[in-house]
Short mmCIF file of C-alpha atoms and ligand atoms in Angstrom, two decimals:
data_model
loop_
_atom_site.label_atom_id
_atom_site.label_comp_id
_atom_site.label_asym_id
_atom_site.label_seq_id
_atom_site.Cartn_x
_atom_site.Cartn_y
_atom_site.Cartn_z
CA MET A 1 10.12 -31.34 50.75
CA SER A 2 10.08 -29.27 47.59
CA ASN A 3 7.43 -26.54 47.52
CA LYS A 4 6.14 -26.16 43.99
CA ILE A 5 5.37 -22.81 42.45
CA GLY A 6 3.74 -22.47 39.12
CA VAL A 7 4.94 -19.72 36.73
CA LEU A 8 2.43 -18.58 34.18
CA VAL A 9 4.57 -17.16 31.31
CA MET A 10 2.23 -15.18 29.15
CA SER A 11 2.87 -14.12 25.56
CA TYR A 12 0.91 -12.70 22.66
CA GLY A 13 0.53 -16.10 20.66
CA THR A 14 0.73 -16.70 16.94
CA PRO A 15 -1.12 -19.06 14.43
CA GLU A 16 0.57 -22.39 13.79
CA SER A 17 -0.34 -22.54 10.12
CA LEU A 18 -1.89 -20.20 7.53
CA ASP A 19 -5.34 -21.81 7.91
CA GLN A 20 -5.33 -20.57 11.65
CA VAL A 21 -4.69 -17.00 10.58
CA GLU A 22 -8.48 -16.28 10.26
CA ALA A 23 -9.35 -17.72 13.72
CA TYR A 24 -6.42 -15.83 15.30
CA TYR A 25 -7.21 -12.57 13.75
CA THR A 26 -10.94 -12.97 14.83
CA HIS A 27 -9.64 -13.53 18.35
CA ILE A 28 -7.50 -10.34 18.27
CA ARG A 29 -10.62 -8.53 17.03
CA ARG A 30 -12.56 -9.72 19.89
CA GLY A 31 -14.72 -12.14 17.99
CA HIS A 32 -15.36 -9.86 14.89
CA PRO A 33 -14.06 -11.82 11.75
CA PRO A 34 -11.80 -9.73 9.39
CA THR A 35 -12.96 -8.86 5.98
CA GLU A 36 -11.54 -11.02 3.06
CA GLU A 37 -9.05 -8.09 2.36
CA GLN A 38 -7.88 -7.76 5.84
CA LEU A 39 -7.38 -11.38 6.09
CA LYS A 40 -5.43 -11.61 2.79
CA GLU A 41 -3.21 -8.69 3.82
CA LEU A 42 -2.24 -10.39 7.20
CA LYS A 43 -1.67 -13.78 5.46
CA ASP A 44 0.50 -12.03 2.89
CA ARG A 45 2.65 -10.51 5.71
CA TYR A 46 3.12 -13.98 7.40
CA GLU A 47 3.99 -15.39 4.01
CA ALA A 48 6.59 -12.71 3.26
CA ILE A 49 8.49 -13.29 6.49
CA VAL A 50 9.11 -16.98 6.26
CA GLY A 51 6.68 -18.59 3.86
CA GLY A 52 4.17 -20.04 6.26
CA VAL A 53 6.37 -20.66 9.23
CA PHE A 54 5.42 -18.92 12.38
CA PRO A 55 8.63 -18.06 14.27
CA LEU A 56 6.99 -16.78 17.44
CA ARG A 57 5.63 -20.21 18.29
CA ALA A 58 9.14 -21.87 18.61
CA ASN A 59 10.59 -18.66 20.10
CA THR A 60 8.00 -18.68 22.90
CA ASP A 61 8.53 -22.43 23.61
CA ASN A 62 12.32 -21.78 23.72
CA GLN A 63 11.88 -18.83 26.02
CA VAL A 64 9.64 -20.76 28.45
CA GLU A 65 12.03 -23.71 28.55
CA ALA A 66 15.06 -21.58 29.04
CA LEU A 67 13.29 -19.56 31.84
CA GLN A 68 12.45 -22.81 33.75
CA GLU A 69 15.84 -23.95 33.49
CA THR A 70 17.42 -20.53 34.56
CA LEU A 71 14.93 -20.03 37.33
CA ASN A 72 15.63 -23.43 39.01
CA ARG A 73 19.37 -22.89 38.70
CA LEU A 74 19.11 -19.43 40.30
CA SER A 75 16.79 -20.42 43.12
CA GLY A 76 19.51 -22.72 44.33
CA ASP A 77 18.63 -24.46 47.57
CA SER A 78 15.60 -22.05 48.37
CA GLY A 79 13.36 -25.20 48.62
CA TYR A 80 11.27 -23.98 45.85
CA GLU A 81 10.63 -25.88 42.49
CA PHE A 82 9.32 -23.72 39.64
CA VAL A 83 7.24 -25.25 36.96
CA CYS A 84 6.57 -23.02 33.89
CA TYR A 85 3.23 -23.01 31.98
CA GLN A 86 2.50 -21.16 28.75
CA GLY A 87 -0.54 -18.83 28.63
CA LEU A 88 -1.06 -17.06 25.37
CA LYS A 89 -3.27 -14.12 24.70
CA HIS A 90 -4.60 -14.96 21.25
CA ALA A 91 -3.84 -18.62 20.51
CA ALA A 92 -3.65 -21.94 22.19
CA PRO A 93 -2.68 -22.78 24.89
CA PHE A 94 -4.58 -19.77 26.05
CA ILE A 95 -3.98 -17.81 29.32
CA GLU A 96 -6.93 -19.82 30.81
CA ASP A 97 -5.54 -23.18 29.66
CA GLY A 98 -2.26 -22.48 31.38
CA VAL A 99 -4.09 -21.70 34.66
CA ASP A 100 -6.27 -24.89 34.28
CA LYS A 101 -3.04 -27.00 33.89
CA ILE A 102 -1.51 -25.32 37.06
CA ALA A 103 -4.60 -26.41 38.91
CA GLN A 104 -4.59 -29.90 37.49
CA ASP A 105 -1.12 -30.35 38.68
CA GLY A 106 -2.24 -29.53 42.08
CA ILE A 107 -0.15 -26.36 42.50
CA LYS A 108 -1.77 -23.70 44.67
CA GLU A 109 0.71 -20.93 44.59
CA ALA A 110 1.67 -19.20 41.19
CA ILE A 111 3.37 -16.17 39.74
CA GLY A 112 2.32 -14.61 36.44
CA ILE A 113 4.76 -12.77 34.15
CA VAL A 114 4.39 -11.38 30.58
CA LEU A 115 6.98 -11.60 27.75
CA ALA A 116 6.63 -8.00 27.22
CA PRO A 117 8.69 -5.50 29.54
CA HIS A 118 6.25 -2.52 29.56
CA TYR A 119 3.02 -2.14 31.32
CA SER A 120 -0.18 -0.78 29.65
CA VAL A 121 -3.61 -1.31 30.80
CA MET A 122 -4.30 -2.42 27.09
CA SER A 123 -1.42 -4.79 26.76
CA VAL A 124 0.10 -6.44 29.92
CA GLY A 125 -3.04 -5.30 31.89
CA GLY A 126 -5.38 -7.44 29.76
CA TYR A 127 -3.17 -10.50 30.22
CA ILE A 128 -3.27 -10.05 33.95
CA LYS A 129 -6.87 -9.58 34.22
CA ARG A 130 -7.67 -12.79 32.39
CA ALA A 131 -5.24 -14.75 34.51
CA GLU A 132 -6.57 -13.25 37.71
CA THR A 133 -10.04 -14.05 36.95
CA LYS A 134 -9.25 -17.68 36.00
CA SER A 135 -6.89 -18.32 38.92
CA SER A 136 -9.48 -17.00 41.45
CA GLU A 137 -11.97 -19.37 39.99
CA ALA A 138 -9.48 -22.20 40.14
CA GLY A 139 -8.42 -21.62 43.80
CA ILE A 140 -4.89 -20.65 42.94
CA SER A 141 -3.21 -17.88 44.65
CA MET A 142 -1.29 -15.95 41.92
CA LYS A 143 0.90 -12.84 42.08
CA PHE A 144 1.78 -10.75 39.04
CA ILE A 145 4.83 -8.96 37.68
CA ARG A 146 3.49 -5.89 35.97
CA SER A 147 6.70 -4.55 34.22
CA TYR A 148 10.48 -4.96 34.43
CA HIS A 149 11.56 -2.31 31.95
CA THR A 150 14.54 -0.92 33.92
CA HIS A 151 15.87 -4.15 35.21
CA PRO A 152 19.69 -3.72 34.84
CA LYS A 153 20.09 -6.92 33.11
CA LEU A 154 17.43 -6.16 30.46
CA ILE A 155 19.13 -2.76 29.90
CA GLU A 156 22.50 -4.48 29.60
CA ALA A 157 21.12 -7.00 27.03
CA PHE A 158 19.74 -4.29 24.90
CA ALA A 159 22.83 -2.14 25.32
CA ASN A 160 25.01 -5.04 24.15
CA ARG A 161 23.00 -5.44 21.02
CA VAL A 162 23.08 -1.71 20.17
CA SER A 163 26.78 -1.56 20.75
CA SER A 164 27.37 -4.55 18.52
CA LYS A 165 25.40 -3.29 15.68
CA LEU A 166 26.98 0.07 15.99
CA GLU A 167 30.29 -1.64 15.26
CA LEU A 168 28.92 -2.80 11.86
CA PHE A 169 28.35 0.88 10.81
CA LYS A 170 31.79 1.72 12.10
CA GLU A 171 33.31 -1.02 9.89
CA ALA A 172 31.46 0.39 7.00
CA GLY A 173 33.05 3.86 7.62
CA ALA A 174 30.21 5.53 9.46
CA GLU A 175 31.17 7.64 12.65
CA ARG A 176 29.34 6.40 15.63
CA ASP A 177 27.69 9.52 16.37
CA THR A 178 26.21 10.05 12.91
CA VAL A 179 24.13 6.94 13.31
CA LYS A 180 20.66 7.69 14.59
CA VAL A 181 19.52 5.05 17.11
CA LEU A 182 15.66 4.74 16.86
CA PHE A 183 14.07 3.03 19.87
CA SER A 184 10.71 1.70 18.85
CA ALA A 185 7.63 -0.16 20.30
CA HIS A 186 4.23 -1.24 19.25
CA SER A 187 1.80 1.77 19.10
CA LEU A 188 -1.49 1.92 21.09
CA PRO A 189 -4.49 4.06 20.71
CA ALA A 190 -3.56 7.57 21.87
CA LYS A 191 -6.44 7.56 24.41
CA ILE A 192 -4.24 5.59 26.81
CA LEU A 193 -2.38 8.84 27.68
CA GLU A 194 -5.62 10.51 28.95
CA MET A 195 -6.14 7.38 31.16
CA GLY A 196 -2.73 8.06 32.71
CA ASP A 197 -1.25 4.79 31.33
CA PRO A 198 2.55 4.27 32.16
CA TYR A 199 3.34 2.63 28.80
CA ARG A 200 4.92 5.59 26.96
CA ASP A 201 6.91 6.72 30.04
CA GLN A 202 8.24 3.35 30.73
CA LEU A 203 9.35 3.03 27.02
CA LEU A 204 11.16 6.31 27.27
CA GLU A 205 12.91 5.13 30.48
CA THR A 206 14.07 1.95 28.86
CA SER A 207 15.34 3.98 25.90
CA ARG A 208 17.09 6.54 27.96
CA GLU A 209 18.83 3.89 30.20
CA VAL A 210 19.84 1.66 27.13
CA ALA A 211 21.36 4.73 25.44
CA ARG A 212 23.27 5.77 28.45
CA LYS A 213 24.59 2.21 29.01
CA ALA A 214 25.63 1.90 25.29
CA GLY A 215 27.14 5.52 25.36
CA VAL A 216 24.76 6.67 22.59
CA SER A 217 23.70 10.28 22.48
CA ASN A 218 22.15 10.45 19.04
CA TRP A 219 18.77 8.69 19.60
CA GLN A 220 15.11 9.23 19.43
CA PHE A 221 11.98 7.30 20.15
CA THR A 222 9.33 6.31 17.60
CA TRP A 223 6.28 4.09 17.45
CA GLN A 224 5.57 1.19 14.90
CA SER A 225 2.91 -1.31 13.95
CA ALA A 226 -0.03 0.91 14.67
CA GLY A 227 -3.45 -0.51 14.11
CA ARG A 228 -5.60 0.45 11.00
CA THR A 229 -8.58 2.00 12.88
CA SER A 230 -10.16 5.30 12.77
CA ASP A 231 -9.24 6.41 16.26
CA PRO A 232 -5.85 8.10 16.52
CA TRP A 233 -2.74 5.86 17.59
CA LEU A 234 0.43 7.15 19.34
CA GLY A 235 2.87 8.65 16.83
CA PRO A 236 5.03 9.41 15.17
CA ASP A 237 5.11 6.19 13.24
CA ILE A 238 8.50 4.86 12.13
CA LEU A 239 7.80 5.32 8.48
CA ASP A 240 7.17 8.95 8.99
CA THR A 241 10.14 9.29 11.22
CA LEU A 242 12.36 7.77 8.58
CA HIS A 243 11.14 10.45 6.07
CA ASP A 244 11.78 13.17 8.52
CA LEU A 245 15.35 11.89 9.25
CA SER A 246 15.98 11.64 5.53
CA LYS A 247 15.27 15.52 5.18
CA GLU A 248 17.71 16.09 8.09
CA GLN A 249 20.33 14.22 5.90
CA VAL A 250 20.63 11.34 8.31
CA GLU A 251 22.00 8.38 6.40
CA ASP A 252 22.54 5.56 8.99
CA VAL A 253 19.76 4.37 11.28
CA LEU A 254 19.85 1.44 13.75
CA VAL A 255 16.44 0.40 15.05
CA ALA A 256 16.22 -0.89 18.51
CA PRO A 257 12.60 -2.31 19.04
CA VAL A 258 12.81 -2.30 22.99
CA GLY A 259 9.11 -3.08 23.21
CA PHE A 260 9.62 -6.48 21.91
CA VAL A 261 11.56 -9.49 23.15
CA SER A 262 11.25 -11.98 20.23
CA ASP A 263 11.46 -12.36 16.59
CA HIS A 264 7.91 -12.20 15.16
CA LEU A 265 5.77 -10.41 12.51
CA GLU A 266 6.11 -6.97 13.93
CA VAL A 267 9.90 -7.19 13.82
CA LEU A 268 10.42 -9.51 10.84
CA TYR A 269 7.89 -7.78 8.62
CA ASP A 270 7.20 -4.37 9.94
CA LEU A 271 10.91 -3.48 10.42
CA ASP A 272 12.88 -5.93 8.30
CA ILE A 273 10.63 -5.67 5.29
CA GLU A 274 8.52 -2.44 5.38
CA ALA A 275 10.76 -0.07 7.18
CA LYS A 276 13.89 -1.31 5.22
CA THR A 277 12.04 -0.85 1.91
CA VAL A 278 11.24 2.74 2.90
CA ALA A 279 14.82 3.35 4.09
CA LYS A 280 16.19 2.12 0.91
CA GLU A 281 13.84 4.38 -1.17
CA LEU A 282 15.34 7.15 0.96
CA ASP A 283 18.96 6.08 0.35
CA MET A 284 19.51 5.25 4.00
CA ARG A 285 20.97 2.27 5.52
CA LEU A 286 18.80 0.64 8.17
CA GLU A 287 19.84 -2.15 10.52
CA ARG A 288 18.03 -3.60 13.41
CA ILE A 289 19.37 -4.99 16.67
CA ASP A 290 18.99 -8.73 17.17
CA SER A 291 15.96 -9.74 19.16
CA LEU A 292 16.57 -10.93 22.91
CA ASN A 293 14.83 -14.27 22.37
CA THR A 294 16.64 -16.61 25.00
CA ASP A 295 19.37 -14.19 25.77
CA PRO A 296 20.71 -15.35 29.29
CA LEU A 297 20.57 -11.79 30.56
CA TYR A 298 16.92 -11.75 29.50
CA MET A 299 16.20 -15.02 31.16
CA GLU A 300 17.90 -13.79 34.42
CA THR A 301 15.88 -10.71 34.32
CA LEU A 302 12.64 -12.67 34.30
CA SER A 303 14.05 -15.20 36.93
CA GLU A 304 15.21 -12.41 39.30
CA MET A 305 11.74 -10.63 39.06
CA ILE A 306 10.08 -13.81 39.89
CA LEU A 307 12.40 -14.79 42.82
CA GLU A 308 11.99 -11.32 44.35
CA THR A 309 8.24 -11.69 44.13
CA VAL A 310 8.24 -15.06 45.83
CA LYS A 311 10.65 -13.79 48.52
CA ASN A 312 8.36 -10.86 49.19
CA ASN A 313 5.40 -13.06 50.04
C1 LIG B 1 1.07 -3.44 22.74
C2 LIG B 1 1.10 -4.56 21.76
C3 LIG B 1 2.17 -5.57 21.55
C4 LIG B 1 3.37 -5.61 22.45
C5 LIG B 1 3.24 -6.17 23.79
C6 LIG B 1 2.72 -7.65 23.80
O1 LIG B 1 3.54 -8.45 23.24
O2 LIG B 1 1.71 -8.01 24.31
C7 LIG B 1 1.76 -6.46 20.55
C8 LIG B 1 2.44 -7.51 20.11
C9 LIG B 1 2.23 -8.44 19.02
N1 LIG B 1 1.26 -8.16 18.19
C10 LIG B 1 1.14 -9.23 17.29
C11 LIG B 1 0.19 -9.47 16.23
C12 LIG B 1 -0.78 -8.65 15.91
N2 LIG B 1 -1.32 -7.56 16.55
C13 LIG B 1 -2.42 -7.11 15.97
C14 LIG B 1 -3.28 -6.07 16.49
C15 LIG B 1 -3.06 -5.25 17.69
N3 LIG B 1 -1.78 -5.26 18.52
C16 LIG B 1 -1.92 -4.39 19.58
C17 LIG B 1 -1.16 -4.13 20.52
C18 LIG B 1 0.03 -4.88 20.68
N4 LIG B 1 0.52 -6.08 19.99
C19 LIG B 1 -3.33 -3.74 19.41
C20 LIG B 1 -3.84 -2.72 20.35
C21 LIG B 1 -3.85 -4.27 18.25
C22 LIG B 1 -5.24 -3.82 17.63
C23 LIG B 1 -6.30 -4.89 18.07
C24 LIG B 1 -6.46 -4.97 19.44
O3 LIG B 1 -7.21 -3.85 20.01
O4 LIG B 1 -6.19 -5.88 20.13
C25 LIG B 1 -2.76 -7.84 14.86
C26 LIG B 1 -4.03 -7.60 13.82
C27 LIG B 1 -3.52 -6.97 12.70
C28 LIG B 1 -2.69 -5.81 12.67
O5 LIG B 1 -3.18 -4.85 13.25
O6 LIG B 1 -1.56 -5.78 12.30
C29 LIG B 1 -1.65 -8.80 14.80
C30 LIG B 1 -1.57 -9.95 13.62
C31 LIG B 1 2.22 -10.13 17.66
C32 LIG B 1 2.42 -11.50 17.01
C33 LIG B 1 3.05 -11.58 15.78
C34 LIG B 1 3.40 -12.87 15.19
O7 LIG B 1 2.54 -13.67 15.12
O8 LIG B 1 4.50 -13.16 14.78
C35 LIG B 1 2.83 -9.58 18.84
C36 LIG B 1 3.96 -10.17 19.56
FE1 LIG B 2 -0.32 -6.70 18.21
#
């Protein structure tokens, strides 16, 4: 008899069309609608990346499908069958919808995992809290994976991407060690540090391990995509970092956004359009590593974390 285990795969969520951007933004702002100006600015950014297509939608679908396939392949004859459900933070199907579906399918045991490797009480912590509340209401026993930022296969996947992009600089005549590798992640309000949040330290650990694995010594960490609010966010921001590097005569920069696992607005706009424009003004060459998306090493990272959690029951 096969023992079914639900896997709630949680991700940020994205609108599916331009007319859904307002509802999405209002949800991110905890029910406070954006001003006309804020809304236009966000719509403009989505239009700039792909003209009204929302890549994170299909990317998340693909990741969840690939995860279910990888997980069931790796679990072999364990006797378990894993069924994956999506639960999104700010768009449908919401985290609560995913838990409801698990319950409707009569599954009593589930694992929750987030498509973001690093834990912060403000990011992954928020996903887990909502899933926990809903699953206890629904009578599902749910365990969570809080982070997987140093899993060897995750490190390997990022390191492979760094190495292959460094080759491009080499072909263009730049010595490997002159290329500055900039690891980056989504900024959060600076107050998380006073709360003893592990987010920054986990990101630095990932960066250090990827650099070591790829044989990179010329690197630093920087933040990106900070919110536009009055309280201070973690810095330095990547745009300031580029200005500083330019003053140090750095000409070649490879950005490795290790806080993200998929192509979406923060990568395709904040890096590929905004940061690239600034680099160009400064006469620097800026490249970005490819996103993990459904990289088999990433799918194996998630699967191994899930299988371990089930085994340790
Ligand atoms: C830590 C973190 C991650 C990484 C971890 C994770 O993946 O969870 C992340 C990812 C993402 N953030 C995304 C989009 C947005 N985030 C915003 C706003 C905010 N992000 C925050 C944090 C994070 N965000 C915070 C503290 C805010 C301020 C409002 C609040 O306190 O909650 C806004 C509002 C406008 C703006 O500020 O730009 C947008 C549009 C998309 C989807 C893009 C797409 O659709 O392609 C993705 C993957
Ligand atoms: Fe965000």
